[in-house]
mmCIF file with all atom_site columns, C-alpha atoms in Angstrom:
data_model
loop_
_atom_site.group_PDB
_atom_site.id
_atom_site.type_symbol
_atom_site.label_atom_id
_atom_site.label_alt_id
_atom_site.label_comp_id
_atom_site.label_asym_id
_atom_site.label_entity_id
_atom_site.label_seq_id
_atom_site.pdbx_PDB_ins_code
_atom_site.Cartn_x
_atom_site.Cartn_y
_atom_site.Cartn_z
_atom_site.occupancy
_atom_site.B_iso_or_equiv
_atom_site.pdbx_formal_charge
_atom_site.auth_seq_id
_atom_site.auth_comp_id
_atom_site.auth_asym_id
_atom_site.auth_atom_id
_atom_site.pdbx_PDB_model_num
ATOM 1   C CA . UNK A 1 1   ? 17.336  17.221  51.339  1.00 0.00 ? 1   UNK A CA 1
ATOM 2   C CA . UNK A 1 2   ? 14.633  19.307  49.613  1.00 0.00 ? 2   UNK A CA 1
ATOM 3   C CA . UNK A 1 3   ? 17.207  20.408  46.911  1.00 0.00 ? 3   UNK A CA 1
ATOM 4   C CA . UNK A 1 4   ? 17.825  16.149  46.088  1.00 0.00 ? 4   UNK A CA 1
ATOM 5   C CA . UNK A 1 5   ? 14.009  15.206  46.232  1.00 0.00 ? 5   UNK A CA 1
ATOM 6   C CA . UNK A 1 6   ? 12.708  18.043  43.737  1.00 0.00 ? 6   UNK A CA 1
ATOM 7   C CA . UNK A 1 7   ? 15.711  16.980  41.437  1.00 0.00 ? 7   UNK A CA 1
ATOM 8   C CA . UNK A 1 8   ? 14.871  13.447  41.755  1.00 0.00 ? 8   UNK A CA 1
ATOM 9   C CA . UNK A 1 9   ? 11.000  14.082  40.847  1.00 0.00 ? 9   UNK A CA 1
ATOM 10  C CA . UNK A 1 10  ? 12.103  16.609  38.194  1.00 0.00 ? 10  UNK A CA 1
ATOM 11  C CA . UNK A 1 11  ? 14.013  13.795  36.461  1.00 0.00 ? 11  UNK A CA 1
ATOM 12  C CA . UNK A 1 12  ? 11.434  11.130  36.860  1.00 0.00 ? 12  UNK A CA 1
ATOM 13  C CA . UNK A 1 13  ? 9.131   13.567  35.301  1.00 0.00 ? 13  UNK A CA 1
ATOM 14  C CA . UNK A 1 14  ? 11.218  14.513  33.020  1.00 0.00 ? 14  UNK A CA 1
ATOM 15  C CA . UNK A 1 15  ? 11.950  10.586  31.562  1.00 0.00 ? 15  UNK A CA 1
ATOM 16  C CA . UNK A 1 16  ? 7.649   9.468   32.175  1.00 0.00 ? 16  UNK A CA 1
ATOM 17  C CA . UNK A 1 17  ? 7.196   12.719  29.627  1.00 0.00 ? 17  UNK A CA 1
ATOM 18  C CA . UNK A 1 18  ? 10.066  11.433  27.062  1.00 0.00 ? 18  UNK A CA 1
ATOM 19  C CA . UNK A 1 19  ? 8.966   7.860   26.688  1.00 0.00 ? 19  UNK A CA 1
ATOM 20  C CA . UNK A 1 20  ? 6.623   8.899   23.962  1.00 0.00 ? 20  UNK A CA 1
ATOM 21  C CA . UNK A 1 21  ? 9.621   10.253  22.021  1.00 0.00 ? 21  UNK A CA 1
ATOM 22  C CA . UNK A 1 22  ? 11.564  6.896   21.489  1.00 0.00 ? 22  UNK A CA 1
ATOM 23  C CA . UNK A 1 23  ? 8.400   4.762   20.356  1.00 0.00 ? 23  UNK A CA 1
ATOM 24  C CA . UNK A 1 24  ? 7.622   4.116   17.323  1.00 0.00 ? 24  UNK A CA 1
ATOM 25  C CA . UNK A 1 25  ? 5.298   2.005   15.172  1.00 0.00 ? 25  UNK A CA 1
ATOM 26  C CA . UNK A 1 26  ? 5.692   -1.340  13.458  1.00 0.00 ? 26  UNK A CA 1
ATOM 27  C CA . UNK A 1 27  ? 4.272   -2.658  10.294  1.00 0.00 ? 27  UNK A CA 1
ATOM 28  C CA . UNK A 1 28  ? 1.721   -4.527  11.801  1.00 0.00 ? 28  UNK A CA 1
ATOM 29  C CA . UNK A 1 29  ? -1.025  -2.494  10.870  1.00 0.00 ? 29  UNK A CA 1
ATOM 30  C CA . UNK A 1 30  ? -0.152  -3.400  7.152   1.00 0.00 ? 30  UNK A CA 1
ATOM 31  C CA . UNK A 1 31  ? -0.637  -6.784  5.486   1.00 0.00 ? 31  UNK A CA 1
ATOM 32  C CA . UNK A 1 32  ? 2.815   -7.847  5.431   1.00 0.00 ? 32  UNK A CA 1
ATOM 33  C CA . UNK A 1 33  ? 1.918   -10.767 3.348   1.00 0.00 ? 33  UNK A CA 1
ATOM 34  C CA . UNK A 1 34  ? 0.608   -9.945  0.083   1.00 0.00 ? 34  UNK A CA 1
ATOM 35  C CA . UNK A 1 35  ? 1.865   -7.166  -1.999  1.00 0.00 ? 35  UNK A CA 1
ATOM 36  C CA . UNK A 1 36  ? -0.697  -4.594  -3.715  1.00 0.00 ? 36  UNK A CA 1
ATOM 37  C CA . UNK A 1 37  ? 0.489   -2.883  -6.620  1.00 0.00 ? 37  UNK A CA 1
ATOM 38  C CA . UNK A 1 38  ? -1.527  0.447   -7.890  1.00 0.00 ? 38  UNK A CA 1
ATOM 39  C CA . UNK A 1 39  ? -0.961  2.668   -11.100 1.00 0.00 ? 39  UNK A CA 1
ATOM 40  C CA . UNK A 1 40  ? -2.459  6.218   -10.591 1.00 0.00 ? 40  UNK A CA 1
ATOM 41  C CA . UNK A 1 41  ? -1.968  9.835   -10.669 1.00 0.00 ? 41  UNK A CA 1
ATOM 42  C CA . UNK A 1 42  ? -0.352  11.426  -7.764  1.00 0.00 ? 42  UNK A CA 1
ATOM 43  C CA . UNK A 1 43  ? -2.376  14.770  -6.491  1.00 0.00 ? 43  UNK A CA 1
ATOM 44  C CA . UNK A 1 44  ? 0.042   15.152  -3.690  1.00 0.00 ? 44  UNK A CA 1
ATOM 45  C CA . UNK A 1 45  ? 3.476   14.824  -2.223  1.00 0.00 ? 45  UNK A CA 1
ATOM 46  C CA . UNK A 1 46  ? 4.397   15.411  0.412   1.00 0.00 ? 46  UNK A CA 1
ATOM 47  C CA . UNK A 1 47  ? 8.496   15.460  1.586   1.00 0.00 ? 47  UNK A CA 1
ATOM 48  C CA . UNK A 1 48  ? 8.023   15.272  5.525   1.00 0.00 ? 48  UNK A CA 1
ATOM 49  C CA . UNK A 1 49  ? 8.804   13.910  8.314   1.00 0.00 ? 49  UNK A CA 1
ATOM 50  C CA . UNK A 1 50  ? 8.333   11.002  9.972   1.00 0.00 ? 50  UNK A CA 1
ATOM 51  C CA . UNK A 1 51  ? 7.268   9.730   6.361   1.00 0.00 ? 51  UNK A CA 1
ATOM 52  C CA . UNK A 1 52  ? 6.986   11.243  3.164   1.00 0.00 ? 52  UNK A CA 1
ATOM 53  C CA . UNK A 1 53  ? 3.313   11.168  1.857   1.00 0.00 ? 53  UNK A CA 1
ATOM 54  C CA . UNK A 1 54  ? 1.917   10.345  -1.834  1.00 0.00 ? 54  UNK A CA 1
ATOM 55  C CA . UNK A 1 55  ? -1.566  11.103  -2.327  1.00 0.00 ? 55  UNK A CA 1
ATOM 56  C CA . UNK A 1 56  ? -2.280  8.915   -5.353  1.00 0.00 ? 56  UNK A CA 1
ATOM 57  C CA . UNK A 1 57  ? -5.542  8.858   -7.553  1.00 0.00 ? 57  UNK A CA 1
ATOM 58  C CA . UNK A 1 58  ? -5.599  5.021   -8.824  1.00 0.00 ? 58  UNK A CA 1
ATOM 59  C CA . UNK A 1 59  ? -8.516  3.414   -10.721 1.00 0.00 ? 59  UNK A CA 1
ATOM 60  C CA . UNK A 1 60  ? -9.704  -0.249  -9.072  1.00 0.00 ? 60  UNK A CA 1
ATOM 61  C CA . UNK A 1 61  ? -11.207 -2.960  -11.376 1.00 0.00 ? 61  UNK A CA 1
ATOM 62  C CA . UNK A 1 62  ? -13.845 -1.640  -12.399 1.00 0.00 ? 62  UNK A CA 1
ATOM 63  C CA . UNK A 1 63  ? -12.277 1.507   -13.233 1.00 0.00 ? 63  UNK A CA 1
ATOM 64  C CA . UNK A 1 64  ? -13.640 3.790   -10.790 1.00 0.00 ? 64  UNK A CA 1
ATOM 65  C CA . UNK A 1 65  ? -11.197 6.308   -8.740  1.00 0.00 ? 65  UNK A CA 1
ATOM 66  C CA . UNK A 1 66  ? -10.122 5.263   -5.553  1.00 0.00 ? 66  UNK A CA 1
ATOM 67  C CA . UNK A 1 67  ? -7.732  7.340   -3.356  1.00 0.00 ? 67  UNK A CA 1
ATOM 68  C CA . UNK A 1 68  ? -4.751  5.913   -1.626  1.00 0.00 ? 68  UNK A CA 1
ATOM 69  C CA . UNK A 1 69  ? -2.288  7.616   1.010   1.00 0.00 ? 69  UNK A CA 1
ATOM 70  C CA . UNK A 1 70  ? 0.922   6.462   -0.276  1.00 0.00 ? 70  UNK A CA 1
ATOM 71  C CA . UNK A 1 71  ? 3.678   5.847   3.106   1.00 0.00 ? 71  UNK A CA 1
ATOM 72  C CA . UNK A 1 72  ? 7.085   6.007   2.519   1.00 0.00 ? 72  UNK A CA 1
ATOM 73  C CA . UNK A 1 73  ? 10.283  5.108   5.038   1.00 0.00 ? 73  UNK A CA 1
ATOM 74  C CA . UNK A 1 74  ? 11.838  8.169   7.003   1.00 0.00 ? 74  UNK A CA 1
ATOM 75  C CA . UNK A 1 75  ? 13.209  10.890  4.659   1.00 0.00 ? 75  UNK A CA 1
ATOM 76  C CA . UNK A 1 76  ? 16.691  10.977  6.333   1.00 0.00 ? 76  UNK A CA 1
ATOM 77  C CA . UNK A 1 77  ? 16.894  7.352   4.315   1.00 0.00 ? 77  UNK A CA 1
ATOM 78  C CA . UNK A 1 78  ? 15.890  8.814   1.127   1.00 0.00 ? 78  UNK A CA 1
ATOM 79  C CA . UNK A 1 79  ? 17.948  12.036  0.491   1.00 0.00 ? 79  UNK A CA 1
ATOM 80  C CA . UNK A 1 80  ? 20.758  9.079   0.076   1.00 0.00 ? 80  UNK A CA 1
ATOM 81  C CA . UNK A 1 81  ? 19.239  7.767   -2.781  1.00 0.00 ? 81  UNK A CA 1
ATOM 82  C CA . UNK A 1 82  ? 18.434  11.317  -4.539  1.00 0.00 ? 82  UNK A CA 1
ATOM 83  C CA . UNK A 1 83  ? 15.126  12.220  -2.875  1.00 0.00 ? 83  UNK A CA 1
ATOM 84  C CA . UNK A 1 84  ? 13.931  15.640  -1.920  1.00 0.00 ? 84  UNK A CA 1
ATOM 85  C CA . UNK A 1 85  ? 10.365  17.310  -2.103  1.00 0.00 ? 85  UNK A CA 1
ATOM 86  C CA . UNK A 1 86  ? 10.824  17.610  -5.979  1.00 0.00 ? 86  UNK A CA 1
ATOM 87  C CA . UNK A 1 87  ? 11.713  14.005  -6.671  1.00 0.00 ? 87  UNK A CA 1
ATOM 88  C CA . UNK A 1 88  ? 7.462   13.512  -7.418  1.00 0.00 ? 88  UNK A CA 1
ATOM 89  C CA . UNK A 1 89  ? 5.227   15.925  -8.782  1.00 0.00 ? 89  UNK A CA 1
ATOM 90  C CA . UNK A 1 90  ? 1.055   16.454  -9.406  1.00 0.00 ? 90  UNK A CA 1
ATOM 91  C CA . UNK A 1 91  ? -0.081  14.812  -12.399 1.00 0.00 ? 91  UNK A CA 1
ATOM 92  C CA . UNK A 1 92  ? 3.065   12.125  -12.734 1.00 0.00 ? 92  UNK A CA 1
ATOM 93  C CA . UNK A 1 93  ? 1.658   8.655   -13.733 1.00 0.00 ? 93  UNK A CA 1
ATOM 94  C CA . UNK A 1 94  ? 3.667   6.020   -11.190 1.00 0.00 ? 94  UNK A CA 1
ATOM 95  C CA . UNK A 1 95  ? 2.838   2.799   -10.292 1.00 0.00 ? 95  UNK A CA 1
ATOM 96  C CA . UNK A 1 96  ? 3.559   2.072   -6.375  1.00 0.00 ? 96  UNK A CA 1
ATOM 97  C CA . UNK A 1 97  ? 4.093   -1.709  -4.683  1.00 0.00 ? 97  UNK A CA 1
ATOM 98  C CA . UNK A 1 98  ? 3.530   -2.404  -0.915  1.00 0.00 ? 98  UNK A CA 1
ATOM 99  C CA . UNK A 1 99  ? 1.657   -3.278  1.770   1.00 0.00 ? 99  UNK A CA 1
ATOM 100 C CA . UNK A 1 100 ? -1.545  -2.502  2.200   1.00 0.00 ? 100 UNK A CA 1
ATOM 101 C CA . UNK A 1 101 ? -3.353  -1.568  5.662   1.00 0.00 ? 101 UNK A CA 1
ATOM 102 C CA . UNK A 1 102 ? -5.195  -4.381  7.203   1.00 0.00 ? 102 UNK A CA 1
ATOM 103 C CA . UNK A 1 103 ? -8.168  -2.501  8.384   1.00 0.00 ? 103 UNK A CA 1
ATOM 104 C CA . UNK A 1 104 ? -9.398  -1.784  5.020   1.00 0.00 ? 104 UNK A CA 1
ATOM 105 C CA . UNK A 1 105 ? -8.586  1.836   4.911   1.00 0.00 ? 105 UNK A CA 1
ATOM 106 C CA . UNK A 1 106 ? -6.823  3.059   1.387   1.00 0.00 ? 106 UNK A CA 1
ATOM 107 C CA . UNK A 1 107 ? -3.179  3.452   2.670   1.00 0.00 ? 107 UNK A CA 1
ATOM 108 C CA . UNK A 1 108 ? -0.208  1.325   1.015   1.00 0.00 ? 108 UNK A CA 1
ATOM 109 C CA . UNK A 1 109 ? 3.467   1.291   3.165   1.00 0.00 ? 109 UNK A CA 1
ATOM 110 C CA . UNK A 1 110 ? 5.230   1.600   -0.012  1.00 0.00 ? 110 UNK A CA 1
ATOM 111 C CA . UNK A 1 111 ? 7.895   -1.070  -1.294  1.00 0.00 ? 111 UNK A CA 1
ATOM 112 C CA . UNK A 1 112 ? 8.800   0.049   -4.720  1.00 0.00 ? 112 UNK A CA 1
ATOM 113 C CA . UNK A 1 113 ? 7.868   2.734   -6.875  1.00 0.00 ? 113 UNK A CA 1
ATOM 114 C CA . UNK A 1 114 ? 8.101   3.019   -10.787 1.00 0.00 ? 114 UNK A CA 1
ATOM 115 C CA . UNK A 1 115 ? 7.904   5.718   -13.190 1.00 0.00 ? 115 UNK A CA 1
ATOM 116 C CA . UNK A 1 116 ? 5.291   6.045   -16.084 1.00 0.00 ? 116 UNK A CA 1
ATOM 117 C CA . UNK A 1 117 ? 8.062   4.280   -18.597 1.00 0.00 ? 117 UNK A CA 1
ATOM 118 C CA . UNK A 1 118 ? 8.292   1.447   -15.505 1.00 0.00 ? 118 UNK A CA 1
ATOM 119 C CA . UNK A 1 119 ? 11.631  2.277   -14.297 1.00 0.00 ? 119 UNK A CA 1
ATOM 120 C CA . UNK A 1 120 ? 12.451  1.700   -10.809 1.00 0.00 ? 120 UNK A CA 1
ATOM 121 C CA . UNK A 1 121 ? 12.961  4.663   -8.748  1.00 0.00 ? 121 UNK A CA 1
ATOM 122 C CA . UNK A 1 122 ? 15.346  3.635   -5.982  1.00 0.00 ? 122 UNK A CA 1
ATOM 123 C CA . UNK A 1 123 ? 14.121  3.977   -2.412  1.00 0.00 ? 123 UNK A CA 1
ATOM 124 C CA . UNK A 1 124 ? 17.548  2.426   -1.222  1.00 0.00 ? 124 UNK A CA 1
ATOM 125 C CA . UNK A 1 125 ? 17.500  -0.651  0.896   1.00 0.00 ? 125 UNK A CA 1
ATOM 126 C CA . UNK A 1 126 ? 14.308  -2.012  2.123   1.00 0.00 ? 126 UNK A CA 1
ATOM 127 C CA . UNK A 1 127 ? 13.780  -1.729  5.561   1.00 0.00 ? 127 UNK A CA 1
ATOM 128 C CA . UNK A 1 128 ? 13.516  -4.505  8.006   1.00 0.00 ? 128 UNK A CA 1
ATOM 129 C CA . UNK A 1 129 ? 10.187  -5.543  9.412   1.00 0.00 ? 129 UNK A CA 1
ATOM 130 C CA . UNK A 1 130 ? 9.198   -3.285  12.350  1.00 0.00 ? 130 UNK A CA 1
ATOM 131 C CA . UNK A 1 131 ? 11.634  -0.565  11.086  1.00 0.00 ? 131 UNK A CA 1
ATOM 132 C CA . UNK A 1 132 ? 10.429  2.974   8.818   1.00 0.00 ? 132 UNK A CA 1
#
């Protein structure tokens, strides 16, 4: 009877602990209505999981530096569309399109990215709202 119950609390213990594994976040934290579009310098990039990160060096209106934490979707999407950790490098001019956090802080979920010539450079398929 012992041998059942510790297996039985084992498991239970066992799922409570792996709940955290399966969640993930939404978009909500972004404005998924309006699109912001920066042109900067990248000083970072980073190919990792759960999202690749650009650390991006783009001047506002008045021309003053402001720095942005570029989010990508999950890496195991990209590598089908050619990217890796040398895809972006420090220095390279690109102009990024997303959605920017609502809270005010300087991070973009990125949409589309161009190069310093303004071609695309494919991220693949969009993902749906809710999804990375």
């Amino acid at each position: 009877m012992f041998k059942y119950s510790f297996a039985l609390v084992l498991s239970l213990g066992l799922l409570a602990f792996s709940a955290p594994v399966v969640a993930h976040h939404g978009a909500s934290a972004y404005d998924n209505s309006t699109l912001t579009t920066l042109t900067g310098t990248i000083t970072d990039f980073q190919f990792i999981q759960p999202h690749p990160l650009i650390s991006l060096d783009a001047k506002d209106d008045n021309g003053n530096v402001t720095k942005w934490s570029v989010e990508m979707t999950a890496p195991n999407h990209l590598v089908h569309y050619g990217w890796n950790g040398h895809k972006l490098h420090t220095g390279q001019t690109i102009k990024v399109t997303g959605h920017a956090a609502k809270n005010g802080v300087k991070v973009l979920n990125l949409r589309q990215i161009f190069d310093a010539d303004g071609k695309e450079i494919p991220l693949g398929p969009p993902p749906q709202p809710g999804q990375s």
